Amino acid sequence: MRRGQGHREATAPIRSNMTPMIDVVFLLIIFFMLVAEMSRARLVDLEPPRLSDPASVEIDAERAVIVQVLPESMGGGYRLGDRAFGGDAASLEALGTALRERMLAVGDVPVLVRASHAEPYERVAPAIRAAGRAGVTRVQLVALPERGT
Amino acid sequence: MDAHAWEGERAVEPAHDAVVEAERRTRPRGSALPVMSLNLVTMIDVVFLLLVYFMLATDFRTPEEAVPLDLPTRLTAPADPLALPARPIEVFVETMGEWRDEYALRVEGGGLGHVRTVQMLRIDTEIRRGMDLGDDQPFVVRPGAGTNWEHVLAVYNALRGAGYARVRLAEPGGEG
């Protein structure tokens, strides 16, 4: 090694390249956002009825207890949290019991009934009835509001 | 700035290296002008990351809301013994049409027999609230067999929106 060369290497300015670091930091942010999104996805992929002139209120998504009516394409039945229930009388009884237990645990929060817009009423009514039997005082029906501009 | 000095300032990225190398080759011999180069690759990287970040952060769906439903058990308030019990107005609704996206509406009682649409129901009941229909006038929504949930909820929503609190959804099958 020549002398001059060694000298030049020793005094070369140290520069950190910020770009890849920002890349990686943003990737990490997006990764954690996606993970948070996935762990929050408790809602079944269905489209609630649209209301053109809604008398609806905002949902307290953190606290609300949601009973979902699963469409026939997803096998029918009902869902409370991550527990699934069938459509027969015994399963509805179990749904009512589970609801009562949940209400005892979380206190007085509204129970949301979430069903697809194309669901026959015969399949939604048992969920409302189960909530009534479980002693729920506040039942709310989930909809997609369409407020005029 | 000579070729030797260029090698000392070399960037880390191979793509950048290639650009610089190509420009150095095409430069006329003996030219001492420094090469102006902008590293686009990493900038596009970051821009796309920002794009994905903001797309994730934005919620494109309409936020869902909920219509409050008062269950019959909650409506048994202490009744005024002198008041005449108001007979509930019955609203029959049924899904119709080839695509099952239309509905038929019929109202029994309260002189609302002419009402055929949800919008009419909303307007007519709202302007008559406090006049010949009391604030506590009870309504019963009676969906026919196989009625779509959206039509049931639309009727219910119209009556709630008109200001009536005592609206009840009948059990499927007619009774109740």
XYZ file of C-alpha atoms in Angstrom:
325
model
C 0.000 0.000 0.000
C 1.273 3.398 -0.929
C 1.587 5.992 1.701
C -0.577 8.640 0.052
C -3.434 6.267 -0.462
C -3.515 5.259 3.184
C -3.577 8.873 4.231
C -6.509 9.652 1.986
C -8.594 6.783 3.354
C -8.012 7.920 6.888
C -9.376 11.415 6.314
C -12.269 10.502 3.996
C -15.464 12.154 5.288
C -17.897 9.773 6.948
C -21.329 10.141 5.376
C -24.350 8.143 6.352
C -26.765 7.447 3.567
C -30.160 8.388 4.975
C -32.300 7.127 2.130
C -32.215 3.369 2.839
C -32.752 4.081 6.503
C -35.903 6.103 5.756
C -36.993 3.300 3.432
C -36.678 0.732 6.140
C -38.316 2.925 8.779
C -41.340 3.513 6.553
C -41.545 -0.173 5.741
C -41.616 -0.920 9.463
C -44.344 1.677 10.024
C -46.458 0.170 7.248
C -45.841 -3.334 8.571
C -47.060 -2.435 12.044
C -50.057 -0.543 10.643
C -51.039 -3.622 8.644
C -50.641 -5.890 11.656
C -52.808 -3.563 13.737
C -55.420 -3.476 10.976
C -55.547 -7.269 10.748
C -55.846 -7.797 14.463
C -58.730 -5.300 14.513
C -60.694 -6.885 11.656
C -63.503 -8.473 13.606
C -66.186 -7.479 11.162
C -67.518 -9.938 8.626
C -67.303 -8.797 5.030
C -70.919 -7.855 4.401
C -72.683 -4.704 3.268
C -75.209 -3.291 5.721
C -78.310 -1.528 4.342
C -77.834 1.968 3.008
C -80.023 4.675 4.479
C -80.596 7.838 2.495
C -82.005 9.892 5.361
C -80.511 8.236 8.403
C -81.742 8.554 11.956
C -78.601 6.748 13.033
C -75.989 7.466 15.655
C -72.265 6.920 15.647
C -70.908 3.587 16.784
C -68.569 3.330 19.727
C -66.503 0.662 18.000
C -64.203 0.068 20.963
C -66.926 -0.838 23.407
C -69.823 -2.095 21.326
C -70.895 -5.722 21.375
C -71.659 -6.804 17.820
C -73.933 -9.651 16.771
C -73.441 -10.349 13.103
C -75.814 -12.251 10.869
C -73.647 -14.295 8.525
C -74.883 -14.387 4.924
C -75.794 -17.740 3.381
C -72.610 -17.557 1.300
C -70.630 -17.751 4.536
C -72.630 -20.663 5.842
C -75.358 -18.704 7.617
C -75.663 -18.534 11.372
C -74.619 -15.772 13.727
C -71.434 -14.437 15.164
C -70.652 -12.779 18.467
C -67.058 -11.595 18.707
C -65.102 -14.499 17.253
C -67.624 -17.160 18.293
C -69.919 -18.565 15.629
C -73.409 -19.902 16.265
C -75.722 -21.916 14.037
C -79.228 -20.971 13.052
C -81.180 -23.638 14.959
C -83.051 -23.096 18.210
C -80.341 -24.609 20.437
C -77.647 -22.427 18.879
C -79.807 -19.331 19.319
C -80.221 -20.268 22.954
C -76.419 -20.512 23.195
C -76.107 -17.131 21.493
C -78.445 -15.604 24.076
C -76.422 -17.118 26.919
C -73.146 -15.895 25.427
C -74.650 -12.425 25.002
C -75.804 -12.344 28.599
C -72.310 -13.354 29.773
C -70.732 -10.695 27.596
C -73.099 -8.021 28.873
C -72.283 -8.954 32.463
C -68.596 -8.585 31.623
C -68.694 -5.260 29.762
C -71.594 -3.502 31.462
C -74.326 -1.438 29.862
C -73.256 -1.011 26.257
C -75.433 -1.148 23.161
C -75.645 -4.419 21.282
C -75.272 -3.880 17.551
C -77.047 -6.156 15.125
C -75.166 -6.157 11.831
C -76.680 -7.874 8.817
C -76.331 -7.697 5.063
C -78.834 -5.542 3.175
C -80.049 -8.593 1.232
C -80.592 -10.752 4.310
C -84.187 -11.957 4.714
C -85.814 -10.485 7.803
C -86.526 -13.988 9.112
C -82.807 -14.445 9.654
C -82.210 -11.070 11.324
C -85.151 -11.231 13.725
C -83.754 -14.141 15.816
C -80.623 -12.095 16.571
C -82.749 -9.176 17.823
C -84.924 -11.584 19.789
C -81.852 -13.237 21.356
C -80.645 -9.823 22.498
C -84.053 -9.106 23.998
C -84.083 -12.410 25.842
C -80.590 -11.756 27.173
C -81.969 -8.646 28.870
C -80.210 -6.142 26.633
C -81.894 -2.762 26.921
C -80.167 -1.007 24.055
C -80.120 -2.700 20.685
C -78.900 -0.835 17.610
C -79.176 -1.767 13.949
C -76.078 -1.197 11.850
C -76.491 0.739 8.593
C -74.445 2.702 6.093
C -75.637 6.311 6.217
C -75.766 8.284 2.979
C -76.027 11.896 3.922
C -76.914 14.323 1.192
C -74.219 16.752 0.165
C -11.950 17.448 -10.973
C -10.171 14.516 -12.581
C -11.142 10.899 -12.976
C -9.147 9.890 -9.957
C -11.047 12.203 -7.634
C -14.316 10.811 -8.987
C -13.470 7.350 -7.767
C -12.890 8.716 -4.310
C -16.377 10.251 -4.140
C -18.108 7.162 -5.416
C -21.591 6.575 -4.103
C -22.604 3.300 -2.572
C -25.522 2.437 -4.867
C -24.610 0.324 -7.877
C -27.348 1.968 -9.966
C -25.941 5.365 -9.187
C -22.485 4.067 -9.946
C -23.639 2.899 -13.343
C -25.162 6.279 -14.165
C -22.061 8.114 -13.129
C -19.894 5.688 -15.048
C -21.948 6.078 -18.209
C -21.843 9.849 -17.998
C -18.128 9.781 -17.403
C -17.632 7.695 -20.527
C -19.748 9.930 -22.744
C -18.081 13.080 -21.474
C -15.599 14.570 -23.903
C -12.038 13.795 -22.949
C -10.379 16.517 -20.955
C -13.615 18.131 -19.838
C -13.347 19.241 -16.255
C -17.059 19.870 -15.651
C -18.575 17.901 -12.790
C -21.454 15.589 -13.639
C -24.870 16.688 -12.413
C -26.825 13.642 -11.489
C -29.955 13.078 -9.422
C -30.558 9.677 -7.957
C -34.153 8.953 -8.942
C -34.358 5.325 -7.887
C -34.256 5.876 -4.147
C -36.527 8.889 -4.439
C -39.165 6.798 -6.225
C -38.735 4.169 -3.506
C -39.524 6.669 -0.807
C -42.354 8.284 -2.754
C -44.046 4.907 -3.236
C -43.596 4.101 0.425
C -45.264 7.393 1.324
C -48.073 6.638 -1.126
C -48.694 3.226 0.433
C -48.499 4.745 3.906
C -51.159 7.358 3.194
C -53.380 4.870 1.379
C -53.253 2.627 4.436
C -53.894 5.507 6.775
C -56.981 6.598 4.814
C -60.223 4.752 5.400
C -62.076 4.707 2.113
C -65.223 3.084 3.460
C -68.158 5.070 4.754
C -68.171 4.680 8.522
C -71.032 2.491 9.646
C -73.641 3.857 11.998
C -76.471 2.321 13.957
C -80.180 3.043 14.324
C -81.299 2.656 17.931
C -83.985 0.041 18.409
C -86.103 0.078 21.514
C -87.081 -3.390 22.461
C -90.689 -3.830 23.621
C -89.564 -4.645 27.177
C -88.135 -1.165 27.481
C -91.306 0.520 26.312
C -93.459 -0.589 29.221
C -93.312 2.791 30.874
C -95.914 3.542 33.591
C -98.980 4.339 31.517
C -101.329 7.220 32.177
C -104.497 5.436 33.365
C -106.754 8.114 31.865
C -105.179 8.118 28.427
C -106.835 6.113 25.719
C -104.519 3.385 24.522
C -103.343 4.403 21.091
C -103.898 1.680 18.576
C -100.643 0.920 16.741
C -100.428 1.899 13.100
C -99.323 -1.094 11.098
C -96.855 -0.748 8.249
C -96.640 -3.742 5.933
C -93.581 -4.007 3.757
C -92.540 -6.638 1.265
C -89.651 -7.038 -1.160
C -90.673 -7.216 -4.796
C -89.228 -7.165 -8.268
C -87.060 -9.386 -10.396
C -83.875 -8.218 -8.693
C -85.517 -8.043 -5.290
C -84.557 -4.390 -4.973
C -88.049 -2.914 -4.922
C -90.594 -2.941 -2.163
C -94.306 -2.611 -1.669
C -95.566 -0.596 1.270
C -99.021 -0.503 2.812
C -100.125 1.307 5.951
C -103.162 0.378 8.006
C -104.510 2.922 10.434
C -103.901 6.567 11.125
C -105.377 7.633 7.790
C -102.105 6.817 6.052
C -103.592 4.401 3.538
C -102.303 6.444 0.599
C -98.642 6.067 1.588
C -96.689 3.933 -0.892
C -93.041 4.857 -0.389
C -90.646 5.208 2.510
C -90.088 8.882 1.685
C -93.825 9.555 1.791
C -94.128 7.664 5.055
C -91.380 9.771 6.557
C -92.846 13.102 5.430
C -96.500 12.319 6.180
C -95.848 10.965 9.643
C -93.463 13.782 10.472
C -95.827 16.631 9.584
C -98.706 14.981 11.413
C -96.730 14.278 14.575
C -98.180 16.309 17.393
C -101.329 17.025 15.361
C -103.643 14.065 14.939
C -100.862 11.569 15.652
C -99.462 11.762 19.140
C -95.765 11.864 19.933
C -96.140 8.460 21.514
C -98.142 6.955 18.666
C -97.016 3.318 18.432
C -96.094 1.802 15.086
C -95.571 -1.820 14.140
C -93.480 -2.702 11.112
C -94.728 -6.001 9.691
C -92.386 -7.404 7.060
C -93.778 -10.050 4.739
C -92.124 -13.412 4.203
C -88.598 -13.084 2.846
C -88.472 -9.305 3.004
C -84.964 -7.956 2.591
C -83.400 -6.455 5.688
C -82.684 -3.189 3.863
C -86.390 -2.569 3.275
C -87.331 -3.371 6.848
C -84.629 -1.056 8.135
C -85.602 1.697 5.678
C -89.181 1.710 7.004
C -87.991 1.572 10.597
C -85.508 4.384 9.952
C -88.201 6.553 8.340
C -90.445 6.280 11.394
C -87.558 6.902 13.778
C -86.462 9.842 11.676
C -89.990 11.255 11.838
C -89.591 11.392 15.607
C -91.542 8.391 16.845
C -89.886 6.401 19.595
C -92.438 3.628 19.890
C -91.705 1.714 16.734
C -91.622 -2.030 16.936
C -90.477 -4.681 14.502
C -93.013 -7.501 14.374
C -91.906 -11.080 14.579
C -91.614 -12.752 11.183
C -94.667 -14.801 10.325
C -97.297 -12.213 11.163
C -98.037 -12.656 14.862
C -96.385 -10.754 17.679
